[in-house]
Amino acid sequence: MSTATRTAPARTDRPAPGAAPVAVRHVLSRIGRYVFLCAVLGFFALPLLWLATAPFDETPTITASLPRFTLDNFRALLDNPYALSSLLNSVYLAAGTAVLVVTFAALAAYALSRVRVPGRDALLYGLLLLSSIVTGTATMVPLFELAFRLNLIDSRLGVILILSGGLLPAAIFILKDFMDATPTSYEESARVFGASPLQIMRHIVVPVVRPGLATVGVWAVANVWGNFLVPFLLLRGPEKAPAAVIMYTLYTEGGQADLRLLSTFSLLYSLPVALMFVFVSSRYGFRFHGGIKR
Amino acid sequence: MAPVTSPPDQAVKGRRRATGAAPDAAGLGRARATGFLVPGMVLILLFLVVPAAWTIYLGVTNYRLTGLAAANPEVVGLDNYTRALTDERFRSSLVLTLQFVLGSAVIGQAGLGFAIAYALRDRRGPLRRLVEGFVLLSWILPSSVVAFLWIALLDRDGGTLNALLGIPGTAWLLDHPMLSIIVFNTWRGTAFSMMLYAAALENVPRSHLETARLAGAGTWQQLRDVVFPRIRGHVLTNLLLISLWTFNDFAPFLITAGGPEQRSEILPVYVYKVALSGGELGFGAAISFVMLLINLVIALVYLRMLGRRKETA
Amino acid sequence: MSAITMRELTKVYPNGVRALDALDLEIADGEFFALLGPSGCGKTTLLRTIAGLETASGGRVHIGERDVTALPPGRRDVAMVFQDYALFPHMTVQDNIAYPLRIKKVDRRARADKAAETADELGLGALLQRRPGQLSGGQQQRVALARAMACHPQVFLLDEPLSNLDARLRLEARTFLKRLQRELGVTTVFVTHDQAEALALADRIAVMEGGRIRQVGTPTEVFRRPANTFVAGFIGSTPMNLVDAEVRDGELVVAGTRLPVPEGVQVTDGEKLTYGVRPEYLDHTAEPASGGLRGRVVVVENLGSFSLVSLDLQPADAPAGDTPGTSLQVVVPEGREPAPGDTGWVVPRPGRSLLYRDGELVTPEATPAVPAARTAAGAEQ
Amino acid sequence: MSAITMRELTKVYPNGVRALDALDLEIADGEFFALLGPSGCGKTTLLRTIAGLETASGGRVHIGERDVTALPPGRRDVAMVFQDYALFPHMTVQDNIAYPLRIKKVDRRARADKAAETADELGLGALLQRRPGQLSGGQQQRVALARAMACHPQVFLLDEPLSNLDARLRLEARTFLKRLQRELGVTTVFVTHDQAEALALADRIAVMEGGRIRQVGTPTEVFRRPANTFVAGFIGSTPMNLVDAEVRDGELVVAGTRLPVPEGVQVTDGEKLTYGVRPEYLDHTAEPASGGLRGRVVVVENLGSFSLVSLDLQPADAPAGDTPGTSLQVVVPEGREPAPGDTGWVVPRPGRSLLYRDGELVTPEATPAVPAARTAAGAEQ
Amino acid sequence: ATACGDSSEPAGKDAKNITLTIAANSIVGGKNSAGAEWIEKWVIPRFVEAQKAKGVTAKVTFVPSGVDDEQYKTKIALDLRSKGGADVIALDGIWVGEFVQAGYLKPLSDVAGGEVDSWEGWSQIPETVQGLGSFEGKRYGIPLGTDGRVLYYNKKLFAQAGLPAEWQPTSWQEILDAGAKLKTLPGVTPIQINAGTAMGEATTMQGALPLLAGAGGEIYADGKWAGATQPVKDMLDFYAKVYGGGLGDPKLQQEAKGRDKSFAEFAAGKIGILAEGDYFWRSVVNPTSGIAKMADRDTTVGYALIPAKQPGAGIRGQDFVSMSGGGVRVLNPHSKFPSQAWELLSFMHSAEGVKAELAGEKRITARTDVNKEVLAGDPMLSFITEKVLPVTAYRPPLAVYPQVSVALQEATAAAASGTSADQAAAAYQKKVEGIVGGPGNVTS
Ligand SMILES: Nc1ncnc2c1ncn2[C@@H]1O[C@H](COP(=O)(O)OP(=O)(O)OP(=O)(O)O)[C@@H](O)[C@H]1O
Ligand SMILES: Nc1ncnc2c1ncn2[C@@H]1O[C@H](COP(=O)(O)OP(=O)(O)OP(=O)(O)O)[C@@H](O)[C@H]1O
Ligand SMILES: [Mg+2]
Ligand SMILES: [Mg+2]
């Protein structure tokens, strides 16, 4: 082995060559980062401004402005016989769907992650593609007829099942990444102690991937919460209608928005999901894994 | 314990047995695994595959919701498809949709999401929580509410944006309808990309970035040489999902209703108009199926570009 | 507590890797048994096959009287400590320790008591309510042990239990582990790729290579009489010097120097053998010594109270500079270290040299006891 | 190649951890310098501050003549090898090695040539087209070194470069590294928490604790005369025995036994000191010996050609069983090991005992050279 | 509902236990709240009571909705298609034809028997209005009421522009002339005539079709759809003149909420002339309950008939034209209790019922007797009934109409944004041919 001939880099003996500009650049990049983050904050907060002011304004207009403060709008909304109950209906549908989606997706994702199924990625992606058709308008007749044949018209269960079917592929897709990222030594360790697969699932896997379950749960809830078409087509009376459907009724005969009710209802309609998100993210963490492996 | 400069699976002497390597750690066995799969798959089969197949069938009929064709739908073969492909409106709608996907998903959501995740990568504390909170809020709020917020923001006369910028009368939704819904959808969906990339960036070992820095690499070079190759899989997942979702996103309808003059009529809106307003369910179903095929093509393009580069690591 | 017997044990992974190759091994009841070998030799696979985490492709495993080959891991009555400890991150130390009991449906109170008791034994009493993430590496290792102990298994299986600890902690944990196993007396199989760990801890050691066992024996046997050049190169904190030798006129010629053939070895003239001697059993002098090998000092590494000197051998009859590339390592006591570049002579201590024919040991065992008193490490010439 | 000088270097992390505490250190040009210390003592932080990956909270760093405190890492002309090697998995070995040159905008041909040349020097010539995932740990380490060498930095910084290798490879890599540094002569700072590594490799060692330097010296100095009990406990493959001692009638009383006070130490009667002696500098006999400490053998660990014996001391004048809990470790040559449970006597070798007052060494340096020839490890009584 | 009747009970005329369901796109607290209240608080209790008097236990439920018409239509269509849904269903009159074609509806007398034809109400409903619920000469439903379109104008602005306070243009040119004068006022949009697709059906009803009628054209006549006919070109030309000549605000036509905004602007005195239905008077600028209240509505807002292009150039040779629409209530052909459902339906449309439905509000109902009584004091609505309804026209109730309507809207959008009338008409013709199945079904 020989010592390589080496061209010694020109050595400068200035005390700190380029130190000042570098420091400046460093500061500039820091400032740049803050400016960027503030711009992002502004961009994401600005549209929400209206939601924060209009409900408290006596005469809400389309412009977000300092409100002439009043709570009358809330009182007016309370007079609407369906407003509050529709929120409860939404909770019912969202919770039902989320539980179903999270449970079934967790089981399926776990099985897919741990047992080699040939062509599972293709299968998952195929289902994902199909799920995108099913959320489209063109499927409403098949969905309706299906529900009719299964006697699921005017049944919340029907809505929950149909929504779950649509959400499951993506949920499995997301959860599988979480499962893949979980070290198997936890499970093996439990297995040596004699735990059955279901026990392992319950005691180890579920708690370990809880942030993933929480994420998928929130995602499912948000999806159901905003879904109009399926509950509208399948449910009959407004007693069962979720907030997404009732939101559409807050228009006048000619289709004009009643801004007072609409803004107030929008706020009430948004609050549960926002609160749920805050709760879930502080309690279970809210994050993603991901990346298609191999 | 020593602060790990790289995630465990990176270490040469693997500390954690990573994924997939040892399948079936819990001793599921095929039978039980099948049992785990069944409930989900039954639901999917019944409420996803069946209606989807049905829809595909409708695509070859002239079925309508009302009128004579509702009473006696006829199989018309590929007529709907030839009609769609020769339809000027379909084609322009397709072009708009591709613009929409490219602009709001690939550039907007993925780009902004990555930028936010990158800017927040080593930051903890209130600023991060605040930014993430707002970004996520835009993601989970119901679309009907969100649409309203954006109409309020962009309105020509009373819009908050014009009021802030001091340019009343700028008709964003009319003069720049595509831009508006692209920005809107970026706002709406960035959260997903941000979270995915935040997770991805945690997988980029600090030592790799620092090696590049020591070699004198700037931010851009670090991104190109270290970060991107490392998060390729995440980029793929992200692009696949958000492109698919954006391609099928109906929310812009609530803001521009496809207008003015169909200048923001992306395919889901087109399908809505064809199927619901026009009642032509057969034709609408055919377009839906064409959309699925286009999604498939997009997915394959992504997979080709980003996936399948094996690293025997 | 039980013996473990493996017969013709074979494991072929689905990708075709033959990780265990018709392996026979018996581990006695109560023994502290080490599996040693380079990375990828199948140590973990063997351990996992005993535990039942891998199903054997062939052969049988017995624990005590029971043939457990077909039993699932939960019913083999073994406990395993993983290299990463696999402590459940969402459970407290107490719940972690009590987990096996929970699976065995022991009621909550009894579980807590047992966990507290086990934790106390291992000095974890104060940590019961912490989570694994809040523990140091050494503490985590002890929790993993406590969890394994809690259900009184017949067999402990430890997969590199020390390798995640830093150098200093590892020494402490080693002593602790040895003490603990003494007290419990449970049959323990532990995997390591660190020969010093294996020597220090084990009652017996199996050295593996490529899915096969190359030698089984007590630490002393394995250290003093490695059965083949593979084991010879692997065991010892500095590996054994293994040098080509040729038999000429009934004497060994090693790097141009004539050495006597060890007692009891039958050699034929012209035969090529491998001559092995541990650096600890070589003495280094600065003056020419009879029966010594001449070399130039290349590297001197300080090992504390002595140094490891590497020499490139220069045959006495060859001109300097024409080194055929043979080098030797010698342990030199402190204060005696040569400087790099010096020339020195290396003299093997009598009765300590081993001869290998085709890689297998041919030197027969000498008189049972240690050859002579006062023949300690690198102290005498 | 340049010296590195640190003055009052302080690093406080945003979370308030003071990882470096007004640290002064000079590393000479061309020196192979080790930073040693327990986990969390600030070794990595110091290295990273030299590299510029962390900005100092106070103090200055000079490399050669240049004050680099405010320079970004890319302009300090240093190269760093990380513990995980940080090889880019998507690049071939060649591209990895050439990466710093690519950033420096060297053209493609020149880069390839340089990479091939460097790879050849490190024996990686055949691996140029492989990816890191297809290399063994040792090869990966060498690729990382090659990458660091490729752009001829003034300083090499190595953060635990060996700790990811398995025990056997580590030894080889150690020797390789030492040889390489000798040849290149580049100032090298390397971090380890393994004292054996530091002793074997370094020209000088700094032992750190809690962000401060506790001792700087050559391996021999640090090993033989640890400046304080912290270093004493840290250095040595078996840590030094540190026992409470009291001065009575001008003599030391250690666990009930009287020992002479080392030469040149001023003591006052009744004073409490710490008596330190390395296990290597103690001799063990089965028969009572004058000036010996009596104890019961608890654990015997095989260390290859000798064993480490731990004894619980039983003062001669105290009834057996009334052990105050003091224990000693002794290195015993092979063939002389006692069995656990035996009673034995431990005799310190003259001139090797150290006294610490309030944790600081008080024993003055003895006659410069080694006290006497033939005083090697645990061989004599 | 039909699907959930107690099957052990005898179905049919003599049933003692009946369940009936009413569906309408109205909901308490939301869309058309008053209508929903009427059904819940008036119709159902009274009907149940009346049945009780006859010894029948009736359970009547109301299934409200409050969504876009298209969504409501879809839902009802799906219900009827699966032979489910409510017994009495409110529909837009224009849907009747397509529902009949799809086999979702049957003539009332087929469903409920001979009693239908002998209902007293028919005599109170003018033939033209009955047409709303009829298809191919058969009665499928009872109309709820109707409306008419006029030109509203702001008298204050007219005064400022030097135009007469009582204004009745007799040709399109007069409208344009008035617009030209209004244009001199700063910040005032002279004319708002809905155009483009953003306003949807409002463009067709308030703009394209009245103008078409004024030019003497009908969108569907003798089994053929109007293509690029001269009247269509004239209509588009008028749009081009208004929006190309700076008399209208083309941007407003494109905004998703453009119609709401036009209301607000009119109420704020920023629009001179606005074509709208009577709904605008009743519900938009209503000083008490409107969504864009105008306290001085009665003095400031004037209304005039929509003139034909030139006097006598309108359809049927009229001088003035208008368009009308209106809702109907139909019977579900799969009702379990068809005759009771008819009883309920006719009860809802009795004079008493219709009056109760109005609940003090003034609106044009289908029944002449009620109109006479209610509208007596309202000059505007009387104007509609007396002057507008006689000259009005209705849209063709066919399944493809919505698509043709969209094509019309697109044509107006093109004309409003500068495409020449001929070009816009040609493009429209092509589209219509595609929609209705070839040139054979289109006149040009
Ligand atoms: N799940 C698996 N699938 C396929 N091959 C495997 C699997 N696990 C291990 N192997 C292969 O089997 C051989 C033995 O692996 P094993 O893990 O038992 O080695 P080891 O001795 O424990 O090594 P180390 O010291 O690196 O842990 C290796 O060649 C390895 O690549
Ligand atoms: N980025 C950081 N932010 C906050 N504290 C840190 C950070 N990095 C290190 N520390 C803290 O600074 C101290 C010194 O850490 P450092 O990594 O330098 O230790 P080390 O000697 O290298 O330890 P090890 O042997 O475990 O690598 C530790 O207490 C550590 O927790
Ligand atoms: Mg292993
Ligand atoms: Mg460190």
mmCIF file with all atom_site columns, N, CA and C in Angstrom, chain A residues 33-34 44 62-63 110 114 116 132 139 141 180 191 277 286 288-292, chain B residues 19 24-26 30 55 119 123 136 138 152 158 187 192 196 199 234 237 248 281:
data_model
loop_
_atom_site.group_PDB
_atom_site.id
_atom_site.type_symbol
_atom_site.label_atom_id
_atom_site.label_alt_id
_atom_site.label_comp_id
_atom_site.label_asym_id
_atom_site.label_entity_id
_atom_site.label_seq_id
_atom_site.pdbx_PDB_ins_code
_atom_site.Cartn_x
_atom_site.Cartn_y
_atom_site.Cartn_z
_atom_site.occupancy
_atom_site.B_iso_or_equiv
_atom_site.pdbx_formal_charge
_atom_site.auth_seq_id
_atom_site.auth_comp_id
_atom_site.auth_asym_id
_atom_site.auth_atom_id
_atom_site.pdbx_PDB_model_num
ATOM 1   N N  . ARG A 1 33  ? -36.530 30.307  6.682   1.00 0.00 ? 33  ARG A N  1
ATOM 2   C CA . ARG A 1 33  ? -37.360 29.216  7.146   1.00 0.00 ? 33  ARG A CA 1
ATOM 3   C C  . ARG A 1 33  ? -38.565 29.741  7.943   1.00 0.00 ? 33  ARG A C  1
ATOM 4   N N  . TYR A 1 34  ? -38.291 30.731  8.799   1.00 0.00 ? 34  TYR A N  1
ATOM 5   C CA . TYR A 1 34  ? -39.405 31.293  9.583   1.00 0.00 ? 34  TYR A CA 1
ATOM 6   C C  . TYR A 1 34  ? -40.422 31.965  8.685   1.00 0.00 ? 34  TYR A C  1
ATOM 7   N N  . PHE A 1 44  ? -52.802 28.660  5.486   1.00 0.00 ? 44  PHE A N  1
ATOM 8   C CA . PHE A 1 44  ? -53.749 27.677  5.985   1.00 0.00 ? 44  PHE A CA 1
ATOM 9   C C  . PHE A 1 44  ? -54.759 28.271  6.958   1.00 0.00 ? 44  PHE A C  1
ATOM 10  N N  . ILE A 1 62  ? -70.219 37.661  3.170   1.00 0.00 ? 62  ILE A N  1
ATOM 11  C CA . ILE A 1 62  ? -69.240 36.747  2.632   1.00 0.00 ? 62  ILE A CA 1
ATOM 12  C C  . ILE A 1 62  ? -67.824 37.147  3.057   1.00 0.00 ? 62  ILE A C  1
ATOM 13  N N  . THR A 1 63  ? -67.671 38.377  3.540   1.00 0.00 ? 63  THR A N  1
ATOM 14  C CA . THR A 1 63  ? -66.363 38.846  3.960   1.00 0.00 ? 63  THR A CA 1
ATOM 15  C C  . THR A 1 63  ? -66.136 38.532  5.421   1.00 0.00 ? 63  THR A C  1
ATOM 16  N N  . TYR A 1 110 ? -52.658 -6.588  9.036   1.00 0.00 ? 110 TYR A N  1
ATOM 17  C CA . TYR A 1 110 ? -51.739 -7.429  9.796   1.00 0.00 ? 110 TYR A CA 1
ATOM 18  C C  . TYR A 1 110 ? -51.490 -8.737  9.065   1.00 0.00 ? 110 TYR A C  1
ATOM 19  N N  . ARG A 1 114 ? -47.893 -9.910  7.541   1.00 0.00 ? 114 ARG A N  1
ATOM 20  C CA . ARG A 1 114 ? -47.125 -10.970 8.172   1.00 0.00 ? 114 ARG A CA 1
ATOM 21  C C  . ARG A 1 114 ? -47.128 -12.281 7.400   1.00 0.00 ? 114 ARG A C  1
ATOM 22  N N  . ARG A 1 116 ? -47.094 -14.057 3.676   1.00 0.00 ? 116 ARG A N  1
ATOM 23  C CA . ARG A 1 116 ? -46.834 -13.751 2.282   1.00 0.00 ? 116 ARG A CA 1
ATOM 24  C C  . ARG A 1 116 ? -48.034 -14.167 1.440   1.00 0.00 ? 116 ARG A C  1
ATOM 25  N N  . SER A 1 132 ? -61.961 4.251   -5.862  1.00 0.00 ? 132 SER A N  1
ATOM 26  C CA . SER A 1 132 ? -62.138 5.598   -6.370  1.00 0.00 ? 132 SER A CA 1
ATOM 27  C C  . SER A 1 132 ? -63.340 5.684   -7.299  1.00 0.00 ? 132 SER A C  1
ATOM 28  N N  . THR A 1 139 ? -71.842 5.538   -9.643  1.00 0.00 ? 139 THR A N  1
ATOM 29  C CA . THR A 1 139 ? -72.141 4.280   -8.972  1.00 0.00 ? 139 THR A CA 1
ATOM 30  C C  . THR A 1 139 ? -73.400 4.327   -8.157  1.00 0.00 ? 139 THR A C  1
ATOM 31  N N  . VAL A 1 141 ? -76.529 4.296   -8.704  1.00 0.00 ? 141 VAL A N  1
ATOM 32  C CA . VAL A 1 141 ? -77.601 3.347   -8.975  1.00 0.00 ? 141 VAL A CA 1
ATOM 33  C C  . VAL A 1 141 ? -77.247 1.956   -8.477  1.00 0.00 ? 141 VAL A C  1
ATOM 34  N N  . ASP A 1 180 ? -45.799 -3.167  8.804   1.00 0.00 ? 180 ASP A N  1
ATOM 35  C CA . ASP A 1 180 ? -44.497 -3.558  8.282   1.00 0.00 ? 180 ASP A CA 1
ATOM 36  C C  . ASP A 1 180 ? -43.377 -2.952  9.105   1.00 0.00 ? 180 ASP A C  1
ATOM 37  N N  . ARG A 1 191 ? -44.987 -14.680 21.575  1.00 0.00 ? 191 ARG A N  1
ATOM 38  C CA . ARG A 1 191 ? -45.348 -16.010 21.125  1.00 0.00 ? 191 ARG A CA 1
ATOM 39  C C  . ARG A 1 191 ? -44.625 -17.076 21.940  1.00 0.00 ? 191 ARG A C  1
ATOM 40  N N  . PHE A 1 277 ? -59.845 15.416  16.470  1.00 0.00 ? 277 PHE A N  1
ATOM 41  C CA . PHE A 1 277 ? -58.462 15.381  16.000  1.00 0.00 ? 277 PHE A CA 1
ATOM 42  C C  . PHE A 1 277 ? -57.501 15.801  17.110  1.00 0.00 ? 277 PHE A C  1
ATOM 43  N N  . PHE A 1 286 ? -50.342 11.158  16.215  1.00 0.00 ? 286 PHE A N  1
ATOM 44  C CA . PHE A 1 286 ? -50.996 11.184  14.922  1.00 0.00 ? 286 PHE A CA 1
ATOM 45  C C  . PHE A 1 286 ? -49.899 11.238  13.896  1.00 0.00 ? 286 PHE A C  1
ATOM 46  N N  . PHE A 1 288 ? -47.766 9.180   10.394  1.00 0.00 ? 288 PHE A N  1
ATOM 47  C CA . PHE A 1 288 ? -47.800 8.224   9.308   1.00 0.00 ? 288 PHE A CA 1
ATOM 48  C C  . PHE A 1 288 ? -46.524 7.435   9.245   1.00 0.00 ? 288 PHE A C  1
ATOM 49  N N  . HIS A 1 289 ? -46.677 6.266   8.699   1.00 0.00 ? 289 HIS A N  1
ATOM 50  C CA . HIS A 1 289 ? -45.523 5.542   8.221   1.00 0.00 ? 289 HIS A CA 1
ATOM 51  C C  . HIS A 1 289 ? -45.710 5.538   6.738   1.00 0.00 ? 289 HIS A C  1
ATOM 52  N N  . GLY A 1 290 ? -44.891 4.863   6.056   1.00 0.00 ? 290 GLY A N  1
ATOM 53  C CA . GLY A 1 290 ? -45.297 4.698   4.678   1.00 0.00 ? 290 GLY A CA 1
ATOM 54  C C  . GLY A 1 290 ? -44.165 4.613   3.736   1.00 0.00 ? 290 GLY A C  1
ATOM 55  N N  . GLY A 1 291 ? -44.541 4.285   2.553   1.00 0.00 ? 291 GLY A N  1
ATOM 56  C CA . GLY A 1 291 ? -43.532 4.008   1.557   1.00 0.00 ? 291 GLY A CA 1
ATOM 57  C C  . GLY A 1 291 ? -43.736 2.582   1.139   1.00 0.00 ? 291 GLY A C  1
ATOM 58  N N  . ILE A 1 292 ? -43.910 2.389   -0.147  1.00 0.00 ? 292 ILE A N  1
ATOM 59  C CA . ILE A 1 292 ? -44.108 1.043   -0.638  1.00 0.00 ? 292 ILE A CA 1
ATOM 60  C C  . ILE A 1 292 ? -42.786 0.318   -0.537  1.00 0.00 ? 292 ILE A C  1
ATOM 61  N N  . THR B 2 19  ? -38.955 -5.405  9.150   1.00 0.00 ? 19  THR B N  1
ATOM 62  C CA . THR B 2 19  ? -40.078 -5.857  8.338   1.00 0.00 ? 19  THR B CA 1
ATOM 63  C C  . THR B 2 19  ? -39.879 -7.110  7.521   1.00 0.00 ? 19  THR B C  1
ATOM 64  N N  . ASP B 2 24  ? -44.610 -13.701 9.416   1.00 0.00 ? 24  ASP B N  1
ATOM 65  C CA . ASP B 2 24  ? -45.402 -14.541 10.293  1.00 0.00 ? 24  ASP B CA 1
ATOM 66  C C  . ASP B 2 24  ? -44.782 -14.687 11.671  1.00 0.00 ? 24  ASP B C  1
ATOM 67  N N  . ALA B 2 25  ? -44.415 -13.561 12.257  1.00 0.00 ? 25  ALA B N  1
ATOM 68  C CA . ALA B 2 25  ? -43.783 -13.596 13.563  1.00 0.00 ? 25  ALA B CA 1
ATOM 69  C C  . ALA B 2 25  ? -44.729 -14.118 14.624  1.00 0.00 ? 25  ALA B C  1
ATOM 70  N N  . ALA B 2 26  ? -46.007 -13.844 14.446  1.00 0.00 ? 26  ALA B N  1
ATOM 71  C CA . ALA B 2 26  ? -46.949 -14.232 15.484  1.00 0.00 ? 26  ALA B CA 1
ATOM 72  C C  . ALA B 2 26  ? -47.468 -15.634 15.264  1.00 0.00 ? 26  ALA B C  1
ATOM 73  N N  . ARG B 2 30  ? -51.440 -19.661 7.453   1.00 0.00 ? 30  ARG B N  1
ATOM 74  C CA . ARG B 2 30  ? -52.309 -19.243 6.346   1.00 0.00 ? 30  ARG B CA 1
ATOM 75  C C  . ARG B 2 30  ? -53.769 -19.204 6.748   1.00 0.00 ? 30  ARG B C  1
ATOM 76  N N  . THR B 2 55  ? -71.126 -0.995  -12.126 1.00 0.00 ? 55  THR B N  1
ATOM 77  C CA . THR B 2 55  ? -70.919 0.276   -12.814 1.00 0.00 ? 55  THR B CA 1
ATOM 78  C C  . THR B 2 55  ? -70.234 0.053   -14.157 1.00 0.00 ? 55  THR B C  1
ATOM 79  N N  . ALA B 2 119 ? -39.126 21.790  6.437   1.00 0.00 ? 119 ALA B N  1
ATOM 80  C CA . ALA B 2 119 ? -38.851 22.963  7.276   1.00 0.00 ? 119 ALA B CA 1
ATOM 81  C C  . ALA B 2 119 ? -39.079 22.648  8.750   1.00 0.00 ? 119 ALA B C  1
ATOM 82  N N  . ARG B 2 123 ? -37.756 20.411  14.250  1.00 0.00 ? 123 ARG B N  1
ATOM 83  C CA . ARG B 2 123 ? -38.349 21.412  15.108  1.00 0.00 ? 123 ARG B CA 1
ATOM 84  C C  . ARG B 2 123 ? -39.386 20.740  15.997  1.00 0.00 ? 123 ARG B C  1
ATOM 85  N N  . LEU B 2 136 ? -53.604 20.305  9.211   1.00 0.00 ? 136 LEU B N  1
ATOM 86  C CA . LEU B 2 136 ? -54.464 19.138  9.372   1.00 0.00 ? 136 LEU B CA 1
ATOM 87  C C  . LEU B 2 136 ? -55.932 19.518  9.449   1.00 0.00 ? 136 LEU B C  1
ATOM 88  N N  . SER B 2 138 ? -57.383 21.851  7.824   1.00 0.00 ? 138 SER B N  1
ATOM 89  C CA . SER B 2 138 ? -57.902 22.021  6.466   1.00 0.00 ? 138 SER B CA 1
ATOM 90  C C  . SER B 2 138 ? -58.206 20.674  5.833   1.00 0.00 ? 138 SER B C  1
ATOM 91  N N  . ALA B 2 152 ? -65.971 32.327  0.219   1.00 0.00 ? 152 ALA B N  1
ATOM 92  C CA . ALA B 2 152 ? -65.892 33.576  0.979   1.00 0.00 ? 152 ALA B CA 1
ATOM 93  C C  . ALA B 2 152 ? -64.530 34.243  0.802   1.00 0.00 ? 152 ALA B C  1
ATOM 94  N N  . GLY B 2 158 ? -66.772 40.852  -2.040  1.00 0.00 ? 158 GLY B N  1
ATOM 95  C CA . GLY B 2 158 ? -66.592 40.912  -0.597  1.00 0.00 ? 158 GLY B CA 1
ATOM 96  C C  . GLY B 2 158 ? -65.509 39.988  -0.091  1.00 0.00 ? 158 GLY B C  1
ATOM 97  N N  . TRP B 2 187 ? -54.455 23.490  -0.600  1.00 0.00 ? 187 TRP B N  1
ATOM 98  C CA . TRP B 2 187 ? -54.777 23.824  0.784   1.00 0.00 ? 187 TRP B CA 1
ATOM 99  C C  . TRP B 2 187 ? -55.449 22.648  1.471   1.00 0.00 ? 187 TRP B C  1
ATOM 100 N N  . PHE B 2 192 ? -51.930 15.392  4.191   1.00 0.00 ? 192 PHE B N  1
ATOM 101 C CA . PHE B 2 192 ? -51.541 13.993  4.013   1.00 0.00 ? 192 PHE B CA 1
ATOM 102 C C  . PHE B 2 192 ? -50.074 13.890  3.609   1.00 0.00 ? 192 PHE B C  1
ATOM 103 N N  . LEU B 2 196 ? -46.957 12.275  5.728   1.00 0.00 ? 196 LEU B N  1
ATOM 104 C CA . LEU B 2 196 ? -46.206 11.162  5.158   1.00 0.00 ? 196 LEU B CA 1
ATOM 105 C C  . LEU B 2 196 ? -44.727 11.512  5.049   1.00 0.00 ? 196 LEU B C  1
ATOM 106 N N  . ALA B 2 199 ? -42.943 11.589  8.367   1.00 0.00 ? 199 ALA B N  1
ATOM 107 C CA . ALA B 2 199 ? -42.540 10.236  8.759   1.00 0.00 ? 199 ALA B CA 1
ATOM 108 C C  . ALA B 2 199 ? -41.343 9.784   7.948   1.00 0.00 ? 199 ALA B C  1
ATOM 109 N N  . HIS B 2 234 ? -41.654 6.443   -0.075  1.00 0.00 ? 234 HIS B N  1
ATOM 110 C CA . HIS B 2 234 ? -42.695 7.322   0.457   1.00 0.00 ? 234 HIS B CA 1
ATOM 111 C C  . HIS B 2 234 ? -43.233 8.233   -0.628  1.00 0.00 ? 234 HIS B C  1
ATOM 112 N N  . THR B 2 237 ? -45.658 6.123   -2.658  1.00 0.00 ? 237 THR B N  1
ATOM 113 C CA . THR B 2 237 ? -46.944 5.959   -1.976  1.00 0.00 ? 237 THR B CA 1
ATOM 114 C C  . THR B 2 237 ? -47.737 7.242   -2.023  1.00 0.00 ? 237 THR B C  1
ATOM 115 N N  . ASN B 2 248 ? -60.073 11.945  -8.487  1.00 0.00 ? 248 ASN B N  1
ATOM 116 C CA . ASN B 2 248 ? -61.484 11.659  -8.262  1.00 0.00 ? 248 ASN B CA 1
ATOM 117 C C  . ASN B 2 248 ? -62.144 12.652  -7.320  1.00 0.00 ? 248 ASN B C  1
ATOM 118 N N  . LEU B 2 281 ? -76.726 7.810   -16.970 1.00 0.00 ? 281 LEU B N  1
ATOM 119 C CA . LEU B 2 281 ? -75.910 7.002   -16.081 1.00 0.00 ? 281 LEU B CA 1
ATOM 120 C C  . LEU B 2 281 ? -74.985 6.066   -16.829 1.00 0.00 ? 281 LEU B C  1
#
